[in-house]
Each structure stands twice: as structure tokens, then as C-alpha cells.
Amino acid sequence: MKKCNSLQEVRDEIDVLDQQLIELISQRSHLIRQAAAFKDTIEDVKAEDRIDDVMQRARNKAISLGINPNMISDLFKVMIDEMVETEIAEFRNSGKF
Ligand SMILES: O=C(O)C(=O)C[C@]1(C(=O)O)C=C[C@@H](O)C=C1
């Protein structure tokens, strides 16, 4: 991690990371839309076991990096809840439901 020499430099670095985070979330969101095409039922779309795996992996990664796993769980919950809704809408629009 870069050592910054001023508050402005810290903020500039944060701004860059925030943009990258949003780009990554956007990429994830586009993949979710594709996932619906490979599913046959609403249970497949919800994929509760997969959500548990994703959440556990995210928590483990947070712990390994020394950040609060509960914060990551909260962020992922908001993100995945929204993406599941998107995927359900995509699934319905595909006419399979
Ligand atoms: O892995 C899937 O089946 C997905 O559709 C992706 C994803 C996710 O956000 O990671 C989204 C919806 C499902 O509830 C499970 C996981």
C-alpha cells in the first residue's frame, strides 16, 4: 500500500479506489444478468447455498486482510440482495417463469 504524504493524496487515492470498486460491482452486476439464462427454476435463481458460499468466502478474505468481516458481510448482503432481485427480473423477462 502506497505511503501518502498529505490528506489530499490520501483522498485522491481513495477516489481512485472508489471508482475501481464501482467498476468491479458493475462487472459483477452484468455477470448476474447472464446467470439467469443458465437457470431453469426460481430456486435455481435464488441459489441459497451459493450465496452462503459467497458470503463465507468474502468473510474469510476480510479476516485474512485484517478488516472487519461483519462490514464485508453487510456490504455483500446489500449487493447480493439487489443482484438477486435483478436476476429474478431477468429470469421473469426471459419467459421461463
Ligand atoms: O451463482 C449464481 O448462481 C448467481 O446467480 C450469482 C449470485 C451472486 O450474486 O453471487 C446471485 C444470485 C444467486 O442467489 C446466487 C449467487
PDB file of N, CA and C and ligand atoms in Angstrom:
ATOM      1  N   MET A   1       0.852  -1.197   0.000  1.00  0.00           N
ATOM      2  CA  MET A   1       0.000   0.000   0.000  1.00  0.00           C
ATOM      3  C   MET A   1       0.884   1.241   0.000  1.00  0.00           C
ATOM      4  N   LYS A   2       0.548   2.182  -0.877  1.00  0.00           N
ATOM      5  CA  LYS A   2       1.338   3.403  -1.016  1.00  0.00           C
ATOM      6  C   LYS A   2       1.324   4.237   0.266  1.00  0.00           C
ATOM      7  N   LYS A   3       2.485   4.822   0.602  1.00  0.00           N
ATOM      8  CA  LYS A   3       2.542   5.737   1.756  1.00  0.00           C
ATOM      9  C   LYS A   3       2.284   7.148   1.259  1.00  0.00           C
ATOM     10  N   CYS A   4       1.201   7.754   1.733  1.00  0.00           N
ATOM     11  CA  CYS A   4       0.824   9.095   1.267  1.00  0.00           C
ATOM     12  C   CYS A   4       1.475  10.166   2.143  1.00  0.00           C
ATOM     13  N   ASN A   5       1.673  11.333   1.531  1.00  0.00           N
ATOM     14  CA  ASN A   5       2.346  12.417   2.253  1.00  0.00           C
ATOM     15  C   ASN A   5       1.427  13.573   2.609  1.00  0.00           C
ATOM     16  N   SER A   6       0.136  13.469   2.273  1.00  0.00           N
ATOM     17  CA  SER A   6      -0.801  14.546   2.638  1.00  0.00           C
ATOM     18  C   SER A   6      -2.218  13.977   2.646  1.00  0.00           C
ATOM     19  N   LEU A   7      -3.123  14.694   3.303  1.00  0.00           N
ATOM     20  CA  LEU A   7      -4.525  14.276   3.314  1.00  0.00           C
ATOM     21  C   LEU A   7      -5.081  14.269   1.891  1.00  0.00           C
ATOM     22  N   GLN A   8      -4.663  15.284   1.101  1.00  0.00           N
ATOM     23  CA  GLN A   8      -5.164  15.334  -0.278  1.00  0.00           C
ATOM     24  C   GLN A   8      -4.750  14.092  -1.057  1.00  0.00           C
ATOM     25  N   GLU A   9      -3.507  13.658  -0.833  1.00  0.00           N
ATOM     26  CA  GLU A   9      -3.032  12.466  -1.533  1.00  0.00           C
ATOM     27  C   GLU A   9      -3.827  11.236  -1.084  1.00  0.00           C
ATOM     28  N   VAL A  10      -4.108  11.148   0.216  1.00  0.00           N
ATOM     29  CA  VAL A  10      -4.940  10.038   0.722  1.00  0.00           C
ATOM     30  C   VAL A  10      -6.293  10.057   0.021  1.00  0.00           C
ATOM     31  N   ARG A  11      -6.905  11.257  -0.045  1.00  0.00           N
ATOM     32  CA  ARG A  11      -8.238  11.356  -0.651  1.00  0.00           C
ATOM     33  C   ARG A  11      -8.204  11.038  -2.134  1.00  0.00           C
ATOM     34  N   ASP A  12      -7.144  11.451  -2.796  1.00  0.00           N
ATOM     35  CA  ASP A  12      -7.022  11.142  -4.229  1.00  0.00           C
ATOM     36  C   ASP A  12      -6.942   9.631  -4.438  1.00  0.00           C
ATOM     37  N   GLU A  13      -6.168   8.969  -3.574  1.00  0.00           N
ATOM     38  CA  GLU A  13      -6.060   7.501  -3.670  1.00  0.00           C
ATOM     39  C   GLU A  13      -7.416   6.843  -3.407  1.00  0.00           C
ATOM     40  N   ILE A  14      -8.127   7.346  -2.389  1.00  0.00           N
ATOM     41  CA  ILE A  14      -9.456   6.795  -2.068  1.00  0.00           C
ATOM     42  C   ILE A  14     -10.401   6.983  -3.248  1.00  0.00           C
ATOM     43  N   ASP A  15     -10.351   8.168  -3.871  1.00  0.00           N
ATOM     44  CA  ASP A  15     -11.242   8.433  -5.013  1.00  0.00           C
ATOM     45  C   ASP A  15     -11.001   7.437  -6.150  1.00  0.00           C
ATOM     46  N   VAL A  16      -9.722   7.131  -6.394  1.00  0.00           N
ATOM     47  CA  VAL A  16      -9.394   6.168  -7.452  1.00  0.00           C
ATOM     48  C   VAL A  16      -9.955   4.793  -7.088  1.00  0.00           C
ATOM     49  N   LEU A  17      -9.734   4.378  -5.838  1.00  0.00           N
ATOM     50  CA  LEU A  17     -10.235   3.068  -5.406  1.00  0.00           C
ATOM     51  C   LEU A  17     -11.747   3.000  -5.457  1.00  0.00           C
ATOM     52  N   ASP A  18     -12.414   4.086  -5.067  1.00  0.00           N
ATOM     53  CA  ASP A  18     -13.888   4.088  -5.103  1.00  0.00           C
ATOM     54  C   ASP A  18     -14.393   3.871  -6.527  1.00  0.00           C
ATOM     55  N   GLN A  19     -13.744   4.521  -7.487  1.00  0.00           N
ATOM     56  CA  GLN A  19     -14.150   4.338  -8.890  1.00  0.00           C
ATOM     57  C   GLN A  19     -13.924   2.884  -9.327  1.00  0.00           C
ATOM     58  N   GLN A  20     -12.788   2.321  -8.898  1.00  0.00           N
ATOM     59  CA  GLN A  20     -12.494   0.923  -9.265  1.00  0.00           C
ATOM     60  C   GLN A  20     -13.511  -0.027  -8.638  1.00  0.00           C
ATOM     61  N   LEU A  21     -13.873   0.253  -7.367  1.00  0.00           N
ATOM     62  CA  LEU A  21     -14.882  -0.583  -6.703  1.00  0.00           C
ATOM     63  C   LEU A  21     -16.189  -0.580  -7.489  1.00  0.00           C
ATOM     64  N   ILE A  22     -16.599   0.604  -7.926  1.00  0.00           N
ATOM     65  CA  ILE A  22     -17.865   0.715  -8.662  1.00  0.00           C
ATOM     66  C   ILE A  22     -17.775  -0.005  -9.997  1.00  0.00           C
ATOM     67  N   GLU A  23     -16.614   0.107 -10.656  1.00  0.00           N
ATOM     68  CA  GLU A  23     -16.448  -0.614 -11.924  1.00  0.00           C
ATOM     69  C   GLU A  23     -16.538  -2.126 -11.706  1.00  0.00           C
ATOM     70  N   LEU A  24     -15.908  -2.626 -10.636  1.00  0.00           N
ATOM     71  CA  LEU A  24     -15.967  -4.066 -10.344  1.00  0.00           C
ATOM     72  C   LEU A  24     -17.395  -4.507 -10.019  1.00  0.00           C
ATOM     73  N   ILE A  25     -18.110  -3.683  -9.263  1.00  0.00           N
ATOM     74  CA  ILE A  25     -19.501  -4.032  -8.933  1.00  0.00           C
ATOM     75  C   ILE A  25     -20.349  -4.027 -10.205  1.00  0.00           C
ATOM     76  N   SER A  26     -20.057  -3.094 -11.096  1.00  0.00           N
ATOM     77  CA  SER A  26     -20.776  -3.055 -12.377  1.00  0.00           C
ATOM     78  C   SER A  26     -20.518  -4.339 -13.175  1.00  0.00           C
ATOM     79  N   GLN A  27     -19.260  -4.782 -13.217  1.00  0.00           N
ATOM     80  CA  GLN A  27     -18.932  -6.030 -13.934  1.00  0.00           C
ATOM     81  C   GLN A  27     -19.668  -7.207 -13.309  1.00  0.00           C
ATOM     82  N   ARG A  28     -19.702  -7.233 -11.963  1.00  0.00           N
ATOM     83  CA  ARG A  28     -20.406  -8.321 -11.270  1.00  0.00           C
ATOM     84  C   ARG A  28     -21.885  -8.294 -11.639  1.00  0.00           C
ATOM     85  N   SER A  29     -22.445  -7.113 -11.666  1.00  0.00           N
ATOM     86  CA  SER A  29     -23.864  -6.955 -11.978  1.00  0.00           C
ATOM     87  C   SER A  29     -24.191  -7.462 -13.393  1.00  0.00           C
ATOM     88  N   HIS A  30     -23.284  -7.189 -14.332  1.00  0.00           N
ATOM     89  CA  HIS A  30     -23.517  -7.665 -15.705  1.00  0.00           C
ATOM     90  C   HIS A  30     -23.433  -9.191 -15.788  1.00  0.00           C
ATOM     91  N   LEU A  31     -22.543  -9.779 -14.994  1.00  0.00           N
ATOM     92  CA  LEU A  31     -22.460 -11.250 -14.968  1.00  0.00           C
ATOM     93  C   LEU A  31     -23.737 -11.862 -14.395  1.00  0.00           C
ATOM     94  N   ILE A  32     -24.285 -11.217 -13.362  1.00  0.00           N
ATOM     95  CA  ILE A  32     -25.520 -11.722 -12.755  1.00  0.00           C
ATOM     96  C   ILE A  32     -26.643 -11.814 -13.787  1.00  0.00           C
ATOM     97  N   ARG A  33     -26.711 -10.789 -14.644  1.00  0.00           N
ATOM     98  CA  ARG A  33     -27.764 -10.814 -15.669  1.00  0.00           C
ATOM     99  C   ARG A  33     -27.610 -12.036 -16.569  1.00  0.00           C
ATOM    100  N   GLN A  34     -26.344 -12.409 -16.849  1.00  0.00           N
ATOM    101  CA  GLN A  34     -26.112 -13.595 -17.689  1.00  0.00           C
ATOM    102  C   GLN A  34     -26.495 -14.882 -16.978  1.00  0.00           C
ATOM    103  N   ALA A  35     -26.318 -14.911 -15.629  1.00  0.00           N
ATOM    104  CA  ALA A  35     -26.543 -16.151 -14.875  1.00  0.00           C
ATOM    105  C   ALA A  35     -27.963 -16.667 -15.067  1.00  0.00           C
ATOM    106  N   ALA A  36     -28.919 -15.756 -15.127  1.00  0.00           N
ATOM    107  CA  ALA A  36     -30.330 -16.152 -15.238  1.00  0.00           C
ATOM    108  C   ALA A  36     -30.571 -17.065 -16.435  1.00  0.00           C
ATOM    109  N   ALA A  37     -29.820 -16.853 -17.497  1.00  0.00           N
ATOM    110  CA  ALA A  37     -30.026 -17.626 -18.731  1.00  0.00           C
ATOM    111  C   ALA A  37     -29.680 -19.101 -18.546  1.00  0.00           C
ATOM    112  N   PHE A  38     -28.885 -19.413 -17.517  1.00  0.00           N
ATOM    113  CA  PHE A  38     -28.457 -20.803 -17.302  1.00  0.00           C
ATOM    114  C   PHE A  38     -29.294 -21.514 -16.247  1.00  0.00           C
ATOM    115  N   LYS A  39     -30.405 -20.883 -15.831  1.00  0.00           N
ATOM    116  CA  LYS A  39     -31.213 -21.443 -14.746  1.00  0.00           C
ATOM    117  C   LYS A  39     -32.618 -21.791 -15.232  1.00  0.00           C
ATOM    118  N   ASP A  40     -33.197 -22.810 -14.572  1.00  0.00           N
ATOM    119  CA  ASP A  40     -34.495 -23.310 -15.020  1.00  0.00           C
ATOM    120  C   ASP A  40     -35.636 -22.997 -14.062  1.00  0.00           C
ATOM    121  N   THR A  41     -35.324 -22.780 -12.779  1.00  0.00           N
ATOM    122  CA  THR A  41     -36.387 -22.536 -11.805  1.00  0.00           C
ATOM    123  C   THR A  41     -36.026 -21.325 -10.940  1.00  0.00           C
ATOM    124  N   ILE A  42     -37.036 -20.831 -10.216  1.00  0.00           N
ATOM    125  CA  ILE A  42     -36.798 -19.684  -9.340  1.00  0.00           C
ATOM    126  C   ILE A  42     -35.858 -20.082  -8.184  1.00  0.00           C
ATOM    127  N   GLU A  43     -35.893 -21.372  -7.781  1.00  0.00           N
ATOM    128  CA  GLU A  43     -34.961 -21.848  -6.742  1.00  0.00           C
ATOM    129  C   GLU A  43     -33.524 -21.807  -7.258  1.00  0.00           C
ATOM    130  N   ASP A  44     -33.355 -22.153  -8.535  1.00  0.00           N
ATOM    131  CA  ASP A  44     -32.015 -22.043  -9.150  1.00  0.00           C
ATOM    132  C   ASP A  44     -31.554 -20.587  -9.120  1.00  0.00           C
ATOM    133  N   VAL A  45     -32.484 -19.690  -9.416  1.00  0.00           N
ATOM    134  CA  VAL A  45     -32.122 -18.264  -9.446  1.00  0.00           C
ATOM    135  C   VAL A  45     -31.680 -17.818  -8.060  1.00  0.00           C
ATOM    136  N   LYS A  46     -32.416 -18.219  -7.034  1.00  0.00           N
ATOM    137  CA  LYS A  46     -32.089 -17.763  -5.670  1.00  0.00           C
ATOM    138  C   LYS A  46     -30.821 -18.420  -5.131  1.00  0.00           C
ATOM    139  N   ALA A  47     -30.581 -19.671  -5.494  1.00  0.00           N
ATOM    140  CA  ALA A  47     -29.324 -20.387  -5.172  1.00  0.00           C
ATOM    141  C   ALA A  47     -28.790 -20.082  -3.772  1.00  0.00           C
ATOM    142  N   GLU A  48     -29.597 -20.408  -2.760  1.00  0.00           N
ATOM    143  CA  GLU A  48     -29.245 -20.066  -1.369  1.00  0.00           C
ATOM    144  C   GLU A  48     -27.880 -20.636  -0.951  1.00  0.00           C
ATOM    145  N   ASP A  49     -27.583 -21.890  -1.366  1.00  0.00           N
ATOM    146  CA  ASP A  49     -26.301 -22.498  -0.979  1.00  0.00           C
ATOM    147  C   ASP A  49     -25.123 -21.717  -1.551  1.00  0.00           C
ATOM    148  N   ARG A  50     -25.292 -21.268  -2.789  1.00  0.00           N
ATOM    149  CA  ARG A  50     -24.218 -20.494  -3.427  1.00  0.00           C
ATOM    150  C   ARG A  50     -24.014 -19.158  -2.692  1.00  0.00           C
ATOM    151  N   ILE A  51     -25.119 -18.528  -2.286  1.00  0.00           N
ATOM    152  CA  ILE A  51     -24.992 -17.269  -1.537  1.00  0.00           C
ATOM    153  C   ILE A  51     -24.213 -17.514  -0.241  1.00  0.00           C
ATOM    154  N   ASP A  52     -24.525 -18.615   0.448  1.00  0.00           N
ATOM    155  CA  ASP A  52     -23.791 -18.933   1.681  1.00  0.00           C
ATOM    156  C   ASP A  52     -22.293 -19.071   1.393  1.00  0.00           C
ATOM    157  N   ASP A  53     -21.952 -19.751   0.285  1.00  0.00           N
ATOM    158  CA  ASP A  53     -20.533 -19.922  -0.083  1.00  0.00           C
ATOM    159  C   ASP A  53     -19.867 -18.574  -0.352  1.00  0.00           C
ATOM    160  N   VAL A  54     -20.567 -17.734  -1.134  1.00  0.00           N
ATOM    161  CA  VAL A  54     -20.002 -16.419  -1.496  1.00  0.00           C
ATOM    162  C   VAL A  54     -19.765 -15.597  -0.227  1.00  0.00           C
ATOM    163  N   MET A  55     -20.746 -15.605   0.660  1.00  0.00           N
ATOM    164  CA  MET A  55     -20.630 -14.818   1.896  1.00  0.00           C
ATOM    165  C   MET A  55     -19.482 -15.340   2.768  1.00  0.00           C
ATOM    166  N   GLN A  56     -19.382 -16.665   2.877  1.00  0.00           N
ATOM    167  CA  GLN A  56     -18.328 -17.231   3.721  1.00  0.00           C
ATOM    168  C   GLN A  56     -16.950 -16.909   3.147  1.00  0.00           C
ATOM    169  N   ARG A  57     -16.829 -17.014   1.807  1.00  0.00           N
ATOM    170  CA  ARG A  57     -15.536 -16.705   1.177  1.00  0.00           C
ATOM    171  C   ARG A  57     -15.176 -15.235   1.391  1.00  0.00           C
ATOM    172  N   ALA A  58     -16.179 -14.368   1.282  1.00  0.00           N
ATOM    173  CA  ALA A  58     -15.940 -12.928   1.481  1.00  0.00           C
ATOM    174  C   ALA A  58     -15.485 -12.656   2.924  1.00  0.00           C
ATOM    175  N   ARG A  59     -16.138 -13.307   3.878  1.00  0.00           N
ATOM    176  CA  ARG A  59     -15.752 -13.111   5.283  1.00  0.00           C
ATOM    177  C   ARG A  59     -14.322 -13.612   5.533  1.00  0.00           C
ATOM    178  N   ASN A  60     -14.004 -14.776   4.957  1.00  0.00           N
ATOM    179  CA  ASN A  60     -12.654 -15.321   5.139  1.00  0.00           C
ATOM    180  C   ASN A  60     -11.598 -14.391   4.556  1.00  0.00           C
ATOM    181  N   LYS A  61     -11.901 -13.828   3.393  1.00  0.00           N
ATOM    182  CA  LYS A  61     -10.946 -12.904   2.752  1.00  0.00           C
ATOM    183  C   LYS A  61     -10.759 -11.666   3.618  1.00  0.00           C
ATOM    184  N   ALA A  62     -11.870 -11.156   4.148  1.00  0.00           N
ATOM    185  CA  ALA A  62     -11.786  -9.974   5.025  1.00  0.00           C
ATOM    186  C   ALA A  62     -10.889 -10.274   6.227  1.00  0.00           C
ATOM    187  N   ILE A  63     -11.108 -11.435   6.840  1.00  0.00           N
ATOM    188  CA  ILE A  63     -10.312 -11.807   8.015  1.00  0.00           C
ATOM    189  C   ILE A  63      -8.835 -11.900   7.640  1.00  0.00           C
ATOM    190  N   SER A  64      -8.551 -12.504   6.479  1.00  0.00           N
ATOM    191  CA  SER A  64      -7.146 -12.661   6.076  1.00  0.00           C
ATOM    192  C   SER A  64      -6.484 -11.309   5.807  1.00  0.00           C
ATOM    193  N   LEU A  65      -7.290 -10.295   5.462  1.00  0.00           N
ATOM    194  CA  LEU A  65      -6.746  -8.956   5.187  1.00  0.00           C
ATOM    195  C   LEU A  65      -6.791  -8.054   6.419  1.00  0.00           C
ATOM    196  N   GLY A  66      -7.348  -8.570   7.511  1.00  0.00           N
ATOM    197  CA  GLY A  66      -7.378  -7.785   8.754  1.00  0.00           C
ATOM    198  C   GLY A  66      -8.443  -6.713   8.777  1.00  0.00           C
ATOM    199  N   ILE A  67      -9.502  -6.880   7.977  1.00  0.00           N
ATOM    200  CA  ILE A  67     -10.621  -5.924   8.065  1.00  0.00           C
ATOM    201  C   ILE A  67     -11.839  -6.635   8.651  1.00  0.00           C
ATOM    202  N   ASN A  68     -12.807  -5.843   9.102  1.00  0.00           N
ATOM    203  CA  ASN A  68     -13.953  -6.377   9.841  1.00  0.00           C
ATOM    204  C   ASN A  68     -14.848  -7.234   8.925  1.00  0.00           C
ATOM    205  N   PRO A  69     -14.946  -8.542   9.198  1.00  0.00           N
ATOM    206  CA  PRO A  69     -15.771  -9.398   8.337  1.00  0.00           C
ATOM    207  C   PRO A  69     -17.253  -9.030   8.374  1.00  0.00           C
ATOM    208  N   ASN A  70     -17.697  -8.419   9.490  1.00  0.00           N
ATOM    209  CA  ASN A  70     -19.116  -8.030   9.565  1.00  0.00           C
ATOM    210  C   ASN A  70     -19.426  -6.884   8.598  1.00  0.00           C
ATOM    211  N   MET A  71     -18.453  -5.982   8.437  1.00  0.00           N
ATOM    212  CA  MET A  71     -18.652  -4.898   7.466  1.00  0.00           C
ATOM    213  C   MET A  71     -18.784  -5.498   6.056  1.00  0.00           C
ATOM    214  N   ILE A  72     -17.910  -6.468   5.749  1.00  0.00           N
ATOM    215  CA  ILE A  72     -17.953  -7.090   4.423  1.00  0.00           C
ATOM    216  C   ILE A  72     -19.258  -7.862   4.243  1.00  0.00           C
ATOM    217  N   SER A  73     -19.700  -8.574   5.297  1.00  0.00           N
ATOM    218  CA  SER A  73     -20.991  -9.275   5.209  1.00  0.00           C
ATOM    219  C   SER A  73     -22.119  -8.297   4.911  1.00  0.00           C
ATOM    220  N   ASP A  74     -22.099  -7.155   5.618  1.00  0.00           N
ATOM    221  CA  ASP A  74     -23.171  -6.161   5.411  1.00  0.00           C
ATOM    222  C   ASP A  74     -23.158  -5.637   3.973  1.00  0.00           C
ATOM    223  N   LEU A  75     -21.951  -5.308   3.491  1.00  0.00           N
ATOM    224  CA  LEU A  75     -21.837  -4.796   2.114  1.00  0.00           C
ATOM    225  C   LEU A  75     -22.313  -5.849   1.111  1.00  0.00           C
ATOM    226  N   PHE A  76     -21.843  -7.078   1.294  1.00  0.00           N
ATOM    227  CA  PHE A  76     -22.212  -8.151   0.365  1.00  0.00           C
ATOM    228  C   PHE A  76     -23.704  -8.454   0.428  1.00  0.00           C
ATOM    229  N   LYS A  77     -24.289  -8.353   1.629  1.00  0.00           N
ATOM    230  CA  LYS A  77     -25.717  -8.632   1.732  1.00  0.00           C
ATOM    231  C   LYS A  77     -26.514  -7.625   0.895  1.00  0.00           C
ATOM    232  N   VAL A  78     -26.179  -6.352   1.036  1.00  0.00           N
ATOM    233  CA  VAL A  78     -26.876  -5.321   0.253  1.00  0.00           C
ATOM    234  C   VAL A  78     -26.686  -5.584  -1.247  1.00  0.00           C
ATOM    235  N   MET A  79     -25.425  -5.868  -1.631  1.00  0.00           N
ATOM    236  CA  MET A  79     -25.110  -6.070  -3.055  1.00  0.00           C
ATOM    237  C   MET A  79     -25.827  -7.315  -3.603  1.00  0.00           C
ATOM    238  N   ILE A  80     -25.749  -8.426  -2.871  1.00  0.00           N
ATOM    239  CA  ILE A  80     -26.326  -9.667  -3.393  1.00  0.00           C
ATOM    240  C   ILE A  80     -27.853  -9.601  -3.394  1.00  0.00           C
ATOM    241  N   ASP A  81     -28.445  -9.024  -2.336  1.00  0.00           N
ATOM    242  CA  ASP A  81     -29.917  -8.881  -2.329  1.00  0.00           C
ATOM    243  C   ASP A  81     -30.394  -8.161  -3.592  1.00  0.00           C
ATOM    244  N   GLU A  82     -29.701  -7.084  -3.916  1.00  0.00           N
ATOM    245  CA  GLU A  82     -30.076  -6.288  -5.099  1.00  0.00           C
ATOM    246  C   GLU A  82     -29.856  -7.108  -6.381  1.00  0.00           C
ATOM    247  N   MET A  83     -28.748  -7.852  -6.418  1.00  0.00           N
ATOM    248  CA  MET A  83     -28.441  -8.609  -7.638  1.00  0.00           C
ATOM    249  C   MET A  83     -29.390  -9.792  -7.821  1.00  0.00           C
ATOM    250  N   VAL A  84     -29.810 -10.406  -6.712  1.00  0.00           N
ATOM    251  CA  VAL A  84     -30.785 -11.492  -6.824  1.00  0.00           C
ATOM    252  C   VAL A  84     -32.093 -10.931  -7.403  1.00  0.00           C
ATOM    253  N   GLU A  85     -32.497  -9.753  -6.933  1.00  0.00           N
ATOM    254  CA  GLU A  85     -33.713  -9.130  -7.478  1.00  0.00           C
ATOM    255  C   GLU A  85     -33.568  -8.880  -8.980  1.00  0.00           C
ATOM    256  N   THR A  86     -32.393  -8.399  -9.367  1.00  0.00           N
ATOM    257  CA  THR A  86     -32.128  -8.152 -10.796  1.00  0.00           C
ATOM    258  C   THR A  86     -32.226  -9.455 -11.580  1.00  0.00           C
ATOM    259  N   GLU A  87     -31.642 -10.512 -10.999  1.00  0.00           N
ATOM    260  CA  GLU A  87     -31.633 -11.801 -11.696  1.00  0.00           C
ATOM    261  C   GLU A  87     -33.050 -12.370 -11.798  1.00  0.00           C
ATOM    262  N   ILE A  88     -33.842 -12.200 -10.739  1.00  0.00           N
ATOM    263  CA  ILE A  88     -35.234 -12.673 -10.796  1.00  0.00           C
ATOM    264  C   ILE A  88     -35.985 -11.929 -11.906  1.00  0.00           C
ATOM    265  N   ALA A  89     -35.774 -10.621 -11.993  1.00  0.00           N
ATOM    266  CA  ALA A  89     -36.436  -9.833 -13.042  1.00  0.00           C
ATOM    267  C   ALA A  89     -35.992 -10.316 -14.425  1.00  0.00           C
ATOM    268  N   GLU A  90     -34.703 -10.576 -14.567  1.00  0.00           N
ATOM    269  CA  GLU A  90     -34.157 -11.063 -15.839  1.00  0.00           C
ATOM    270  C   GLU A  90     -34.784 -12.421 -16.183  1.00  0.00           C
ATOM    271  N   PHE A  91     -34.889 -13.279 -15.166  1.00  0.00           N
ATOM    272  CA  PHE A  91     -35.466 -14.613 -15.351  1.00  0.00           C
ATOM    273  C   PHE A  91     -36.928 -14.507 -15.801  1.00  0.00           C
ATOM    274  N   ARG A  92     -37.666 -13.609 -15.133  1.00  0.00           N
ATOM    275  CA  ARG A  92     -39.085 -13.434 -15.499  1.00  0.00           C
ATOM    276  C   ARG A  92     -39.207 -12.922 -16.933  1.00  0.00           C
ATOM    277  N   ASN A  93     -38.335 -11.980 -17.286  1.00  0.00           N
ATOM    278  CA  ASN A  93     -38.392 -11.412 -18.632  1.00  0.00           C
ATOM    279  C   ASN A  93     -38.059 -12.436 -19.704  1.00  0.00           C
ATOM    280  N   SER A  94     -37.305 -13.468 -19.298  1.00  0.00           N
ATOM    281  CA  SER A  94     -36.917 -14.492 -20.283  1.00  0.00           C
ATOM    282  C   SER A  94     -38.099 -15.400 -20.626  1.00  0.00           C
ATOM    283  N   GLY A  95     -39.192 -15.274 -19.850  1.00  0.00           N
ATOM    284  CA  GLY A  95     -40.399 -16.044 -20.135  1.00  0.00           C
ATOM    285  C   GLY A  95     -40.387 -17.444 -19.567  1.00  0.00           C
ATOM    286  N   LYS A  96     -39.358 -17.785 -18.759  1.00  0.00           N
ATOM    287  CA  LYS A  96     -39.289 -19.136 -18.197  1.00  0.00           C
ATOM    288  C   LYS A  96     -40.154 -19.278 -16.947  1.00  0.00           C
ATOM    289  N   PHE A  97     -40.633 -18.141 -16.397  1.00  0.00           N
ATOM    290  CA  PHE A  97     -41.254 -18.150 -15.088  1.00  0.00           C
ATOM    291  C   PHE A  97     -42.743 -17.885 -15.197  1.00  0.00           C
TER     292      PHE A  97
HETATM  293  O1  LIG B   1     -24.083 -18.047  -8.534  1.00  0.00           O
HETATM  294  C1  LIG B   1     -25.197 -17.803  -9.010  1.00  0.00           C
HETATM  295  O2  LIG B   1     -25.986 -18.700  -9.306  1.00  0.00           O
HETATM  296  C2  LIG B   1     -25.613 -16.421  -9.220  1.00  0.00           C
HETATM  297  O3  LIG B   1     -26.624 -16.191  -9.823  1.00  0.00           O
HETATM  298  C3  LIG B   1     -24.819 -15.323  -8.607  1.00  0.00           C
HETATM  299  C4  LIG B   1     -25.355 -14.886  -7.241  1.00  0.00           C
HETATM  300  C5  LIG B   1     -24.356 -13.861  -6.657  1.00  0.00           C
HETATM  301  O4  LIG B   1     -24.715 -12.687  -6.522  1.00  0.00           O
HETATM  302  O5  LIG B   1     -23.232 -14.262  -6.356  1.00  0.00           O
HETATM  303  C6  LIG B   1     -26.678 -14.255  -7.433  1.00  0.00           C
HETATM  304  C7  LIG B   1     -27.824 -14.907  -7.230  1.00  0.00           C
HETATM  305  C8  LIG B   1     -27.909 -16.204  -6.539  1.00  0.00           C
HETATM  306  O6  LIG B   1     -28.779 -16.055  -5.464  1.00  0.00           O
HETATM  307  C9  LIG B   1     -26.592 -16.684  -6.087  1.00  0.00           C
HETATM  308  C10 LIG B   1     -25.441 -16.044  -6.328  1.00  0.00           C
END
